[in-house]
Amino acid sequence: MSAVANQEIKLIARASEGRQNFWSLTLPELEQVMDGWGQPTYRARQVFQWAYKELAEDFADMGNLPRELRERLAETYSLVNLRAERDLISKDRQTYKALLALPDGQTIEAVLMLYEARATVCVSSQVGCAIGCPFCASGQMGLQRNLNAGEIVEQVIYFSRFLRRWHAGTAGELGSGITVPAEIQNVTNLVFMGMGEPLANYNNLWRAIRNLNAAHGLAMGARRMTVSTSGLVPRIEQFAREPEEVNLAISLHAANDELRDQMVPINKKWPVARLMEAASTYIATTNRRLSYEWALIQGVNDAPERAEELAIAIKGQLCHVNVIPLNPVSNTPFHRSSRQHIHDFQAVLTAHGIPNTVRIEKGVDIQAACGQLKAEQQGLTTVTED
Ligand code: SAH
Ligand code: SF4
């Protein structure tokens, strides 16, 4: 890490020292705080309006609040807890990846992907990951810590602010590297596919989702959010019972236990048959289409037989398969499947009547797969190919 970056982290650490991350707060909680401070509770809504709609970075700017209240808020809470340590924009000008420093000096990744009328943000839920999938850069780091809810919410706010600045023509040098269509005024979609296992940080995940979804928050539709999991069965069942209609994706990658034990080691705890039961429960409870993710790895899980196993495992389910050609990570023995293998794999699924797509690749040149940029920063350089 450069001296300048180090200095910046110390600055945010000092700035947010002793203060709580504002974005972790729910509206009722802030109303209670206002009440405790002898303020009318409607002040909480005014603060939320400034924070989520105006994207204020400083309580001092909240012009319709009394000065003493603005000062007290600023002593207690912080609206800026993430600082970009590195920004990367892909050559196609549609993907912006930020390595974001947290107040304790840890770093996470978040990615903005622009595609037609969509602006999708890929957020991290943990620093590193405990699951340890051998092809994944986050898995190689182990789990450092959970993100708090505010740190999850603020990744989205970070890109909302960026889009706002872009349209205002004040996004600077970064802004000149990217092209934002006029109809994209704010973040439209969210995927929890950055670093970490979101369902292993369940309560913070849902607190964040609720602030992002609330009308008084960022007002993003739950149906525009997708949480991806490696297969934490009891949490999938709990997820199915949540009232918000958030989508779920399961990272399957193998449909037989021998192979999946290796690729997604949580499989040893909740094997494929148990995972399929939870998947069926999710579909029956929510009536929503489930997604499966399958990172295609050369010679590991890309044979037509593997596709047959997949088709048999999920046959009859209301589901969709996303085939993702692997983004190879260095220091791992895994390579991306050839175009022919990708095509043949897909053909088997299609022959079984299983809806599938090969995920359009975004930001391969900027290590957009989860944890890759951070891994590179730490010296585990990533290998990318077209
Ligand atoms: N932990 C969760 C969510 C984050 S990972 C999960 O595993 O689902 C998001 C997706 O990226 C997962 O499907 C994961 O398997 C996939 N992934 C991880 N490393 C990858 C790589 N190098 N290339 C392609 N996909 C990868
Ligand atoms: Fe963790 Fe997901 Fe990476 Fe597996 S693929 S190590 S579960 S982040």
mmCIF file of N, CA, C and O and ligand atoms in Angstrom, residues 125-126 128-142 193-198 228-232 251 253 263-266 370-371, ligand 2:
data_model
loop_
_atom_site.group_PDB
_atom_site.id
_atom_site.type_symbol
_atom_site.label_atom_id
_atom_site.label_comp_id
_atom_site.label_asym_id
_atom_site.label_seq_id
_atom_site.Cartn_x
_atom_site.Cartn_y
_atom_site.Cartn_z
ATOM 1 N N SER A 125 -20.092 -8.380 1.168
ATOM 2 C CA SER A 125 -20.810 -8.542 2.436
ATOM 3 C C SER A 125 -19.859 -8.848 3.598
ATOM 4 O O SER A 125 -20.244 -8.734 4.761
ATOM 5 N N GLN A 126 -18.639 -9.256 3.278
ATOM 6 C CA GLN A 126 -17.631 -9.553 4.307
ATOM 7 C C GLN A 126 -16.262 -9.140 3.767
ATOM 8 O O GLN A 126 -16.100 -8.969 2.551
ATOM 9 N N GLY A 128 -13.046 -10.713 2.918
ATOM 10 C CA GLY A 128 -12.626 -12.103 2.725
ATOM 11 C C GLY A 128 -13.820 -13.032 2.849
ATOM 12 O O GLY A 128 -14.972 -12.591 2.826
ATOM 13 N N CYS A 129 -13.550 -14.328 2.970
ATOM 14 C CA CYS A 129 -14.642 -15.298 3.054
ATOM 15 C C CYS A 129 -14.130 -16.576 3.700
ATOM 16 O O CYS A 129 -13.010 -17.011 3.433
ATOM 17 N N ALA A 130 -14.977 -17.170 4.550
ATOM 18 C CA ALA A 130 -14.558 -18.371 5.286
ATOM 19 C C ALA A 130 -14.801 -19.659 4.513
ATOM 20 O O ALA A 130 -14.314 -20.716 4.905
ATOM 21 N N ILE A 131 -15.571 -19.576 3.415
ATOM 22 C CA ILE A 131 -16.001 -20.820 2.758
ATOM 23 C C ILE A 131 -14.830 -21.511 2.038
ATOM 24 O O ILE A 131 -14.734 -22.727 2.018
ATOM 25 N N GLY A 132 -13.945 -20.702 1.443
ATOM 26 C CA GLY A 132 -12.709 -21.273 0.905
ATOM 27 C C GLY A 132 -12.823 -22.005 -0.421
ATOM 28 O O GLY A 132 -12.097 -22.985 -0.646
ATOM 29 N N CYS A 133 -13.675 -21.547 -1.325
ATOM 30 C CA CYS A 133 -13.723 -22.166 -2.657
ATOM 31 C C CYS A 133 -12.361 -21.957 -3.338
ATOM 32 O O CYS A 133 -11.873 -20.820 -3.384
ATOM 33 N N PRO A 134 -11.747 -23.021 -3.853
ATOM 34 C CA PRO A 134 -10.353 -22.922 -4.285
ATOM 35 C C PRO A 134 -10.118 -22.073 -5.538
ATOM 36 O O PRO A 134 -8.989 -21.665 -5.785
ATOM 37 N N PHE A 135 -11.186 -21.775 -6.300
ATOM 38 C CA PHE A 135 -11.022 -20.990 -7.536
ATOM 39 C C PHE A 135 -11.289 -19.513 -7.300
ATOM 40 O O PHE A 135 -11.221 -18.709 -8.230
ATOM 41 N N CYS A 136 -11.636 -19.144 -6.059
ATOM 42 C CA CYS A 136 -12.104 -17.773 -5.784
ATOM 43 C C CYS A 136 -11.063 -16.996 -4.986
ATOM 44 O O CYS A 136 -10.529 -17.504 -3.991
ATOM 45 N N ALA A 137 -10.812 -15.759 -5.419
ATOM 46 C CA ALA A 137 -9.784 -14.939 -4.762
ATOM 47 C C ALA A 137 -10.168 -14.618 -3.311
ATOM 48 O O ALA A 137 -9.319 -14.625 -2.417
ATOM 49 N N SER A 138 -11.465 -14.379 -3.070
ATOM 50 C CA SER A 138 -11.902 -14.075 -1.692
ATOM 51 C C SER A 138 -11.692 -15.289 -0.792
ATOM 52 O O SER A 138 -11.351 -15.151 0.386
ATOM 53 N N GLY A 139 -11.948 -16.457 -1.367
ATOM 54 C CA GLY A 139 -11.795 -17.692 -0.610
ATOM 55 C C GLY A 139 -10.362 -17.913 -0.151
ATOM 56 O O GLY A 139 -10.107 -18.515 0.893
ATOM 57 N N GLN A 140 -9.413 -17.395 -0.930
ATOM 58 C CA GLN A 140 -7.994 -17.585 -0.594
ATOM 59 C C GLN A 140 -7.578 -16.729 0.605
ATOM 60 O O GLN A 140 -6.577 -16.999 1.253
ATOM 61 N N MET A 141 -8.343 -15.670 0.860
ATOM 62 C CA MET A 141 -7.959 -14.738 1.936
ATOM 63 C C MET A 141 -8.408 -15.199 3.305
ATOM 64 O O MET A 141 -7.945 -14.690 4.312
ATOM 65 N N GLY A 142 -9.391 -16.089 3.344
ATOM 66 C CA GLY A 142 -10.003 -16.423 4.629
ATOM 67 C C GLY A 142 -10.888 -15.265 5.076
ATOM 68 O O GLY A 142 -10.894 -14.207 4.453
ATOM 69 N N MET A 193 -22.714 -10.177 -4.796
ATOM 70 C CA MET A 193 -21.796 -11.146 -5.394
ATOM 71 C C MET A 193 -20.357 -10.674 -5.292
ATOM 72 O O MET A 193 -19.487 -11.129 -6.023
ATOM 73 N N GLY A 194 -20.109 -9.726 -4.405
ATOM 74 C CA GLY A 194 -18.737 -9.289 -4.182
ATOM 75 C C GLY A 194 -18.057 -10.220 -3.196
ATOM 76 O O GLY A 194 -18.369 -11.414 -3.145
ATOM 77 N N MET A 195 -17.149 -9.663 -2.407
ATOM 78 C CA MET A 195 -16.445 -10.514 -1.451
ATOM 79 C C MET A 195 -17.395 -10.990 -0.352
ATOM 80 O O MET A 195 -18.223 -10.238 0.124
ATOM 81 N N GLY A 196 -17.203 -12.246 0.046
ATOM 82 C CA GLY A 196 -17.904 -12.742 1.223
ATOM 83 C C GLY A 196 -19.141 -13.560 0.927
ATOM 84 O O GLY A 196 -19.648 -13.596 -0.200
ATOM 85 N N GLU A 197 -19.600 -14.254 1.963
ATOM 86 C CA GLU A 197 -20.809 -15.077 1.881
ATOM 87 C C GLU A 197 -21.927 -14.300 2.590
ATOM 88 O O GLU A 197 -21.956 -14.238 3.822
ATOM 89 N N PRO A 198 -22.840 -13.697 1.812
ATOM 90 C CA PRO A 198 -23.833 -12.823 2.436
ATOM 91 C C PRO A 198 -24.684 -13.506 3.503
ATOM 92 O O PRO A 198 -25.001 -12.900 4.519
ATOM 93 N N SER A 228 -26.465 -13.852 -3.562
ATOM 94 C CA SER A 228 -25.853 -15.095 -4.022
ATOM 95 C C SER A 228 -25.268 -15.845 -2.824
ATOM 96 O O SER A 228 -24.619 -15.244 -1.974
ATOM 97 N N THR A 229 -25.515 -17.141 -2.777
ATOM 98 C CA THR A 229 -24.989 -17.926 -1.652
ATOM 99 C C THR A 229 -24.323 -19.213 -2.129
ATOM 100 O O THR A 229 -24.717 -19.795 -3.137
ATOM 101 N N SER A 230 -23.347 -19.638 -1.335
ATOM 102 C CA SER A 230 -22.666 -20.904 -1.617
ATOM 103 C C SER A 230 -23.498 -22.096 -1.132
ATOM 104 O O SER A 230 -23.143 -23.235 -1.384
ATOM 105 N N GLY A 231 -24.593 -21.801 -0.398
ATOM 106 C CA GLY A 231 -25.476 -22.910 -0.003
ATOM 107 C C GLY A 231 -25.601 -23.136 1.492
ATOM 108 O O GLY A 231 -25.476 -24.261 1.968
ATOM 109 N N LEU A 232 -25.850 -22.064 2.259
ATOM 110 C CA LEU A 232 -26.065 -22.206 3.712
ATOM 111 C C LEU A 232 -27.535 -22.559 3.921
ATOM 112 O O LEU A 232 -28.399 -21.694 3.994
ATOM 113 N N SER A 251 -24.766 -20.729 -5.793
ATOM 114 C CA SER A 251 -23.537 -21.062 -6.517
ATOM 115 C C SER A 251 -23.344 -22.560 -6.439
ATOM 116 O O SER A 251 -22.815 -23.076 -5.460
ATOM 117 N N HIS A 253 -22.020 -24.972 -9.081
ATOM 118 C CA HIS A 253 -20.714 -25.315 -9.656
ATOM 119 C C HIS A 253 -20.448 -26.817 -9.828
ATOM 120 O O HIS A 253 -19.578 -27.205 -10.609
ATOM 121 N N MET A 263 -15.034 -28.132 -4.602
ATOM 122 C CA MET A 263 -15.178 -26.788 -5.183
ATOM 123 C C MET A 263 -15.838 -25.795 -4.263
ATOM 124 O O MET A 263 -15.505 -24.609 -4.265
ATOM 125 N N VAL A 264 -16.828 -26.258 -3.512
ATOM 126 C CA VAL A 264 -17.560 -25.363 -2.593
ATOM 127 C C VAL A 264 -17.609 -26.113 -1.258
ATOM 128 O O VAL A 264 -18.557 -26.845 -0.968
ATOM 129 N N PRO A 265 -16.560 -25.977 -0.444
ATOM 130 C CA PRO A 265 -16.386 -26.887 0.696
ATOM 131 C C PRO A 265 -17.520 -26.905 1.722
ATOM 132 O O PRO A 265 -17.619 -27.861 2.482
ATOM 133 N N ILE A 266 -18.413 -25.904 1.709
ATOM 134 C CA ILE A 266 -19.567 -25.928 2.625
ATOM 135 C C ILE A 266 -20.465 -27.122 2.286
ATOM 136 O O ILE A 266 -21.318 -27.526 3.081
ATOM 137 N N CYS A 370 -15.085 -11.520 -7.954
ATOM 138 C CA CYS A 370 -15.042 -11.136 -6.547
ATOM 139 C C CYS A 370 -13.675 -11.377 -5.917
ATOM 140 O O CYS A 370 -13.079 -12.416 -6.047
ATOM 141 N N GLY A 371 -13.191 -10.347 -5.241
ATOM 142 C CA GLY A 371 -11.936 -10.459 -4.495
ATOM 143 C C GLY A 371 -10.690 -10.378 -5.339
ATOM 144 O O GLY A 371 -9.576 -10.362 -4.819
HETATM 145 FE FE1 SF4 B 2 -16.724 -17.336 -0.507
HETATM 146 FE FE2 SF4 B 2 -18.378 -17.202 -2.605
HETATM 147 FE FE3 SF4 B 2 -15.720 -17.034 -2.937
HETATM 148 FE FE4 SF4 B 2 -16.815 -19.364 -2.245
HETATM 149 S S1 SF4 B 2 -17.142 -18.245 -4.168
HETATM 150 S S2 SF4 B 2 -14.987 -18.455 -1.317
HETATM 151 S S3 SF4 B 2 -18.461 -18.693 -0.923
HETATM 152 S S4 SF4 B 2 -16.996 -15.592 -1.871
#
